[in-house]
mmCIF file of C-alpha atoms in Angstrom:
data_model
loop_
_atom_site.group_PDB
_atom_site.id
_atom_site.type_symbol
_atom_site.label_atom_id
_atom_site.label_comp_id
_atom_site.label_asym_id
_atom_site.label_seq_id
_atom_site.Cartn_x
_atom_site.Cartn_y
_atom_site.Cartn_z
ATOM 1 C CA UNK A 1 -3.510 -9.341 102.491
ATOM 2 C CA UNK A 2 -0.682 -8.321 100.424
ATOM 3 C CA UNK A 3 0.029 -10.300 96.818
ATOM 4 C CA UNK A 4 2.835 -12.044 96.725
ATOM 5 C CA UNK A 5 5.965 -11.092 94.088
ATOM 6 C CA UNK A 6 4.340 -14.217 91.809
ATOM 7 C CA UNK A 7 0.983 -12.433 91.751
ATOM 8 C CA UNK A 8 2.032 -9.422 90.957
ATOM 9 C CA UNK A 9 3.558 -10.654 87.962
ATOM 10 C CA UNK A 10 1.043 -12.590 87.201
ATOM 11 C CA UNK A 11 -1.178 -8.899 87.112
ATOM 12 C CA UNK A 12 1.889 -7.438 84.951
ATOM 13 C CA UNK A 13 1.719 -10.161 82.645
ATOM 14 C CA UNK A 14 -2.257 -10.099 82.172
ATOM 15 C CA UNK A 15 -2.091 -6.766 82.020
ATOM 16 C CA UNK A 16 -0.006 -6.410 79.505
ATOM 17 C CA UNK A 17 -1.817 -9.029 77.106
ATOM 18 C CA UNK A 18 -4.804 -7.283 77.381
ATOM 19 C CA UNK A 19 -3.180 -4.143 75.944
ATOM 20 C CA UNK A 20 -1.240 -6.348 73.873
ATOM 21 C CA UNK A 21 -5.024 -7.566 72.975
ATOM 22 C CA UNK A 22 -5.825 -4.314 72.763
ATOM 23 C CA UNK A 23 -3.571 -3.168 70.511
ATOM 24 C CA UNK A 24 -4.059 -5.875 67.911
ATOM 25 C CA UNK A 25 -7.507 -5.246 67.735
ATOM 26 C CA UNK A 26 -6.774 -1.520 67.033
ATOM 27 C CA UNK A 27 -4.355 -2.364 64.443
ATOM 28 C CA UNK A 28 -6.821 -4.705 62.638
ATOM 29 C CA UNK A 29 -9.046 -1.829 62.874
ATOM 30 C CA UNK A 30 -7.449 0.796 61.411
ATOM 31 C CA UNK A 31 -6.321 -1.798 58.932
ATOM 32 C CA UNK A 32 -9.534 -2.434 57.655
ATOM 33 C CA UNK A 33 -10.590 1.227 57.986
ATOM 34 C CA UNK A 34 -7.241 1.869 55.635
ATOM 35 C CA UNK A 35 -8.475 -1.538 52.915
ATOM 36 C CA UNK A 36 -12.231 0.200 53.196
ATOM 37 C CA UNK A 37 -11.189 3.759 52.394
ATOM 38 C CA UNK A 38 -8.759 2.211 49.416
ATOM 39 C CA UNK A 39 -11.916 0.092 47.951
ATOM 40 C CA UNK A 40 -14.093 3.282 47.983
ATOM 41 C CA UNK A 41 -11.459 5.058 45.914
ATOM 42 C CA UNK A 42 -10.800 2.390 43.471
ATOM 43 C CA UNK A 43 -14.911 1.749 43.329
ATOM 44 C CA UNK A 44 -14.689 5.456 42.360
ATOM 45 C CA UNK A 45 -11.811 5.324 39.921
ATOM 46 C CA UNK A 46 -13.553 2.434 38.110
ATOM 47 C CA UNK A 47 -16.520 4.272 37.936
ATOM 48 C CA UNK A 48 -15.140 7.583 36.445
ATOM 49 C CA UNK A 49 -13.208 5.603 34.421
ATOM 50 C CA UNK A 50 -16.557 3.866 33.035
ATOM 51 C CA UNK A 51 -17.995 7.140 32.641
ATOM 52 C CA UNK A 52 -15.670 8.586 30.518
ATOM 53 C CA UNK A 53 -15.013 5.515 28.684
ATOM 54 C CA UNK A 54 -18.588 5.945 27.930
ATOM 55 C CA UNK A 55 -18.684 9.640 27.484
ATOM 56 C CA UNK A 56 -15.750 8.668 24.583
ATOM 57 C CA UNK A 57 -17.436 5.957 23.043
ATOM 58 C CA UNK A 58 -20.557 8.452 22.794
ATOM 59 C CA UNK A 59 -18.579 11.400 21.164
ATOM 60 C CA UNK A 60 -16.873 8.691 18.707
ATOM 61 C CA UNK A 61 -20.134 7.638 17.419
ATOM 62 C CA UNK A 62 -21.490 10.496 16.764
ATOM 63 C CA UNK A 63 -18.427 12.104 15.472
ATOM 64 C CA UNK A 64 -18.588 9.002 13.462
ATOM 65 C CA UNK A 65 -22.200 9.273 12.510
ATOM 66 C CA UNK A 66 -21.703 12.662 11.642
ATOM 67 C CA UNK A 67 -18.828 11.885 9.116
ATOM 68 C CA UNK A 68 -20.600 9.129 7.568
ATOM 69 C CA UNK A 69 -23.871 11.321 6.520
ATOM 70 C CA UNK A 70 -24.868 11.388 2.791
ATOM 71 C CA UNK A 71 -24.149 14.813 0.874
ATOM 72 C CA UNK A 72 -26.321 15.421 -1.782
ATOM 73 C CA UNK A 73 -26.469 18.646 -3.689
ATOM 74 C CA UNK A 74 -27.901 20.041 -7.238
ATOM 75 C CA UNK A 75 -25.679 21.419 -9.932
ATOM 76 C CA UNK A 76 -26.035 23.168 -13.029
ATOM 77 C CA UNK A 77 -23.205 23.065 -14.993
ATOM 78 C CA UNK A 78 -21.689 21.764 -18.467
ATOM 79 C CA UNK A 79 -20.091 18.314 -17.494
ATOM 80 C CA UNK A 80 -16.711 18.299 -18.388
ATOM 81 C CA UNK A 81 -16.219 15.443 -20.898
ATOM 82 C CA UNK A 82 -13.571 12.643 -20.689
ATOM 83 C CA UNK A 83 -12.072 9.960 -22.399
ATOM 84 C CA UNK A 84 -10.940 7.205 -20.344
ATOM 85 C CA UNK A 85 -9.229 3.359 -20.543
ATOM 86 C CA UNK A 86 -11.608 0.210 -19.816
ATOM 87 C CA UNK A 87 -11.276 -3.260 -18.347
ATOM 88 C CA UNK A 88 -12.586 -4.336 -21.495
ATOM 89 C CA UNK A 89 -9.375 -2.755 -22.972
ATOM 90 C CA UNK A 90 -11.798 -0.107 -25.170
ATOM 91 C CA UNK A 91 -12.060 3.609 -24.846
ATOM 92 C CA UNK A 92 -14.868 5.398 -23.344
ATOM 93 C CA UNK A 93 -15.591 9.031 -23.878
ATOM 94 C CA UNK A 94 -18.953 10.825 -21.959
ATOM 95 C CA UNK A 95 -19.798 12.434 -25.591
ATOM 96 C CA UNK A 96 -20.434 9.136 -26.526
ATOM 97 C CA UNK A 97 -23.676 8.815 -24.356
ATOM 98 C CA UNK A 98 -25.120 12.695 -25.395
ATOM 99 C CA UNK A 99 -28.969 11.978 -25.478
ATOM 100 C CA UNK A 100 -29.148 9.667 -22.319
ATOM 101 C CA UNK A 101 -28.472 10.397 -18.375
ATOM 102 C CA UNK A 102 -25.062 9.239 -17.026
ATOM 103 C CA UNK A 103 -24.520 8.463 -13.569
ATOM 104 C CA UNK A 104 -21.164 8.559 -12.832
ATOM 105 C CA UNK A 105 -20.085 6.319 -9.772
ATOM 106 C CA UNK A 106 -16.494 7.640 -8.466
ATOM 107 C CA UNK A 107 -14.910 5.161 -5.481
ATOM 108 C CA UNK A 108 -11.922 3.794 -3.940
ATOM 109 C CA UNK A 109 -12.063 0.733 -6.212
ATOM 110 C CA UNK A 110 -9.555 -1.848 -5.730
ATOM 111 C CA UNK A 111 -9.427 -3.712 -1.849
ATOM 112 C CA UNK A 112 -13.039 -1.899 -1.434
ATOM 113 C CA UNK A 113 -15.238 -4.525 -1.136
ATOM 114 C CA UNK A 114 -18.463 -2.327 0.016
ATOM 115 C CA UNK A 115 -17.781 -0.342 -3.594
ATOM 116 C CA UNK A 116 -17.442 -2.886 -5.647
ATOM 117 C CA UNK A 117 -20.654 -4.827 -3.909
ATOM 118 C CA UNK A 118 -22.874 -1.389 -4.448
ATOM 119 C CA UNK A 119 -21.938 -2.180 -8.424
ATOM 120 C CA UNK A 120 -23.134 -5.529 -8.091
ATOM 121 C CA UNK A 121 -26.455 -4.235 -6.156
ATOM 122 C CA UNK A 122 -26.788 -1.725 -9.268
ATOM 123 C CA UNK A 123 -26.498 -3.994 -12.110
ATOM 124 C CA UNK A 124 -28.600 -6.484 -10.069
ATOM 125 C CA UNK A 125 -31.356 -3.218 -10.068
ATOM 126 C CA UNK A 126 -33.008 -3.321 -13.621
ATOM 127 C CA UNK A 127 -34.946 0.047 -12.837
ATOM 128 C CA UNK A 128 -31.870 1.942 -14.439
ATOM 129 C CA UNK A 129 -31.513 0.073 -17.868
ATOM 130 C CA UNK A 130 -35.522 0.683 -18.023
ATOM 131 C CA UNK A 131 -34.871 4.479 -17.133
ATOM 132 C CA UNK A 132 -32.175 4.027 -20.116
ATOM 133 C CA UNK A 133 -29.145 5.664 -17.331
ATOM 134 C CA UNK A 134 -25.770 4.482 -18.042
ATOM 135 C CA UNK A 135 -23.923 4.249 -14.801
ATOM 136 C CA UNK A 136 -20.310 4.202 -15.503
ATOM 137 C CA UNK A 137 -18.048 3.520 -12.966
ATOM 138 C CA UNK A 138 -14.256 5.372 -12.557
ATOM 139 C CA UNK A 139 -11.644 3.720 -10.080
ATOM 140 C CA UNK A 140 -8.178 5.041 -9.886
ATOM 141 C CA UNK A 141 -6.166 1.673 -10.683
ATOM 142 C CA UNK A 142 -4.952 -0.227 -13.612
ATOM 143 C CA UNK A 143 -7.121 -3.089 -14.962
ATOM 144 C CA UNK A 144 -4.753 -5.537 -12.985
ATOM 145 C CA UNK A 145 -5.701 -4.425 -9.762
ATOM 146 C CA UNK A 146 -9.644 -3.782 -9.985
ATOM 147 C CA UNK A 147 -10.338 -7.082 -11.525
ATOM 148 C CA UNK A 148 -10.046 -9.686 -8.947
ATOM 149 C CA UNK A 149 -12.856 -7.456 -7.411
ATOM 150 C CA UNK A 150 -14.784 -7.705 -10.018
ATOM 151 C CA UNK A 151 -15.046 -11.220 -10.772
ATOM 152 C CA UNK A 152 -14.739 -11.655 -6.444
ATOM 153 C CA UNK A 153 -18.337 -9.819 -6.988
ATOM 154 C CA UNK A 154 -19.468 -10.713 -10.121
ATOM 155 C CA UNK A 155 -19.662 -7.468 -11.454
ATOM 156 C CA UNK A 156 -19.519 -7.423 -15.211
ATOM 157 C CA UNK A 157 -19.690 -3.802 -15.921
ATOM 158 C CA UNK A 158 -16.332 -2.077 -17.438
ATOM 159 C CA UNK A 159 -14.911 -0.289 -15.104
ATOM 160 C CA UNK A 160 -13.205 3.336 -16.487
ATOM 161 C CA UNK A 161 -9.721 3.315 -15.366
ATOM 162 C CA UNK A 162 -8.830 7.293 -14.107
ATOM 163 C CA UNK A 163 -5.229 8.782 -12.803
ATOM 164 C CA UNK A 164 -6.992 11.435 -11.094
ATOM 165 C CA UNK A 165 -7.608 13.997 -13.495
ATOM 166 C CA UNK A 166 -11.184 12.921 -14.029
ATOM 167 C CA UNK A 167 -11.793 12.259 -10.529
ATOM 168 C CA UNK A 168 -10.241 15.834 -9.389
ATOM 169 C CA UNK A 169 -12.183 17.512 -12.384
ATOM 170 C CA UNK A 170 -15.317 16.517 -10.838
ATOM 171 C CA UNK A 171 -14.118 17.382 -6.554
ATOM 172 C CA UNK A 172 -14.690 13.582 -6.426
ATOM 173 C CA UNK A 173 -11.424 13.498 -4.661
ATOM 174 C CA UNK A 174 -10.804 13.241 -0.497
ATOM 175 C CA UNK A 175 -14.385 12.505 -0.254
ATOM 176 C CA UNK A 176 -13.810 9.191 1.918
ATOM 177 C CA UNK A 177 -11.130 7.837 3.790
ATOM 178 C CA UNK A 178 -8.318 8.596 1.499
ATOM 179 C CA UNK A 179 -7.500 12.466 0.457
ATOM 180 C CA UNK A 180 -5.873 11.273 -2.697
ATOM 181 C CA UNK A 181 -8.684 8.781 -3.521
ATOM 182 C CA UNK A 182 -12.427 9.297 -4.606
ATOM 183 C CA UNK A 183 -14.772 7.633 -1.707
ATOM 184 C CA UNK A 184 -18.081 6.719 -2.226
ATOM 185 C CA UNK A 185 -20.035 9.082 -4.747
ATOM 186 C CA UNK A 186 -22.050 9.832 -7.665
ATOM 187 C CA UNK A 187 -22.583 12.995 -10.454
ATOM 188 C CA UNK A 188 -25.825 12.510 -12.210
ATOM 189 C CA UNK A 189 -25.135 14.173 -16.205
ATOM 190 C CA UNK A 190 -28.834 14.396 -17.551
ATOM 191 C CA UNK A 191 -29.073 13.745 -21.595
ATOM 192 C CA UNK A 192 -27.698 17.034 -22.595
ATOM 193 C CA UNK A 193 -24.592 16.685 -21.100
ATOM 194 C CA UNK A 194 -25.148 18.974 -17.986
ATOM 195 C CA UNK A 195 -24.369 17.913 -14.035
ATOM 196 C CA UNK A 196 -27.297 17.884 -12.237
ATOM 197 C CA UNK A 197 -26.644 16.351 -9.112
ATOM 198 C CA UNK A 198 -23.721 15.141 -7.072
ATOM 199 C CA UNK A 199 -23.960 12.785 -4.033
ATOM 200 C CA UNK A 200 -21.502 11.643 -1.578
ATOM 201 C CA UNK A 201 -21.835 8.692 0.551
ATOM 202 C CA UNK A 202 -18.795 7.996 3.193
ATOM 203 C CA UNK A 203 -21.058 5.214 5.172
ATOM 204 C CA UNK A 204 -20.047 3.372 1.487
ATOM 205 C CA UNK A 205 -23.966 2.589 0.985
ATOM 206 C CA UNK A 206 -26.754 3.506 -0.800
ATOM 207 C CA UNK A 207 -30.021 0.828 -1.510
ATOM 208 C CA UNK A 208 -29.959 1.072 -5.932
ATOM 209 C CA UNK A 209 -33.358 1.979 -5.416
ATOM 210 C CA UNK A 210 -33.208 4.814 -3.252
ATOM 211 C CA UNK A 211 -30.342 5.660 -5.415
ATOM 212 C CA UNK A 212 -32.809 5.351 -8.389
ATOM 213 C CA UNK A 213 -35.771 7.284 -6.399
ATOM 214 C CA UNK A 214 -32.864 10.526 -6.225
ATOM 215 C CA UNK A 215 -31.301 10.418 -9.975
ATOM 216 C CA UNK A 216 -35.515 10.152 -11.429
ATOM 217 C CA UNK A 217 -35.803 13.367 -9.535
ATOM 218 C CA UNK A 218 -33.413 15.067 -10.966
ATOM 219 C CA UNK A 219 -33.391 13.974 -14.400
#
């Protein structure tokens, strides 16, 4: 029995929904396939991206790690000697301590904090009046500037007030953060006026008594 015209389009018609069906179905395939393959790649972006980020952060701490190590060297030389301004508004010349060790202590001075603390730590350390050392510390700034630190800290040593000669005269210069600027360092100048030793600390920290433990050694 032949269908009839309505059957037949009946056929057509579910006939064509099914590959209507069909087609949707591919679509939403492919369409996923297409959203899967795009989340793999940006899974894999964010992952190198994590890796180097990591691989950067690694290099900058060492790099940084490396830069902040302690230099410490022995010298043998005449000191050069100086006369320099105070807080305390007196002179202060390095003749005038011949027969005792001087440790000179070089840094950035004002807006330093970390220097002006490691002052406090070393006056706070009675290990160098008993070794009879006279640290002396030399800032680049006028008395104005350094001494808000200085009370902030309660540091009651007078600070020597250098415009760079001194500083340059003894390479204490560029050794921090600032070229034009001393950083964080010290020249031991044993009791006959000779430099001895010269240490540079860019982390801006040495414990007084490990500080002590090196000048001893080389006195």
């Amino acid at each position: 029995m032949k269908p009839t015209p309505l059957q037949l389009d009946e056929v057509i018609v579910v006939n064509t929904l099914d590959v209507h069906k069909k087609s949707r179905r591919e679509a939403l395939r492919a369409q996923r396939e297409r959203e899967d393959r795009t989340e793999i790649v940006r899974k894999r972006v964010r992952l190198a991206t994590t890796v180097m980020a990591c691989v950067l952060v690694t290099a900058l701490v060492a790099f940084g790690l490396w830069n902040a190590r302690p230099e410490s060297r022995a010298t043998s030389e005449a000191a050069p000697d100086f006369t320099l301004q105070t807080t305390a508004g007196s002179t202060v010349s390095l003749s005038d301590y011949r027969g005792r060790p001087v440790l000179l202590y070089f840094n950035e001075g004002a807006g330093c904090g970390a220097c002006t603390e490691q002052m406090a730590a070393i006056e706070k350390d009675p290990g160098f009046t008993r070794a009879g050392i006279a640290v002396l510390p030399i800032v680049m700034n006028t008395a104005a500037q350094i001494e808000p630190d200085l009370k902030q800290y309660g540091v009651t040593t007078p600070y020597l007030l250098d415009d760079g000669t001194v500083s340059k005269e003894y390479d204490a210069l560029g050794k921090g953060m600032h070229e034009n600027l001393p950083g964080h360092g010290f020249v031991l100048i044993n009791a006959k006026g000779d430099q001895v030793w010269q240490g540079n600390y860019p982390s801006m920290w040495i414990a007084p008594t490990d500080l002590l433990k090196k000048v001893n050694a080389e006195i």
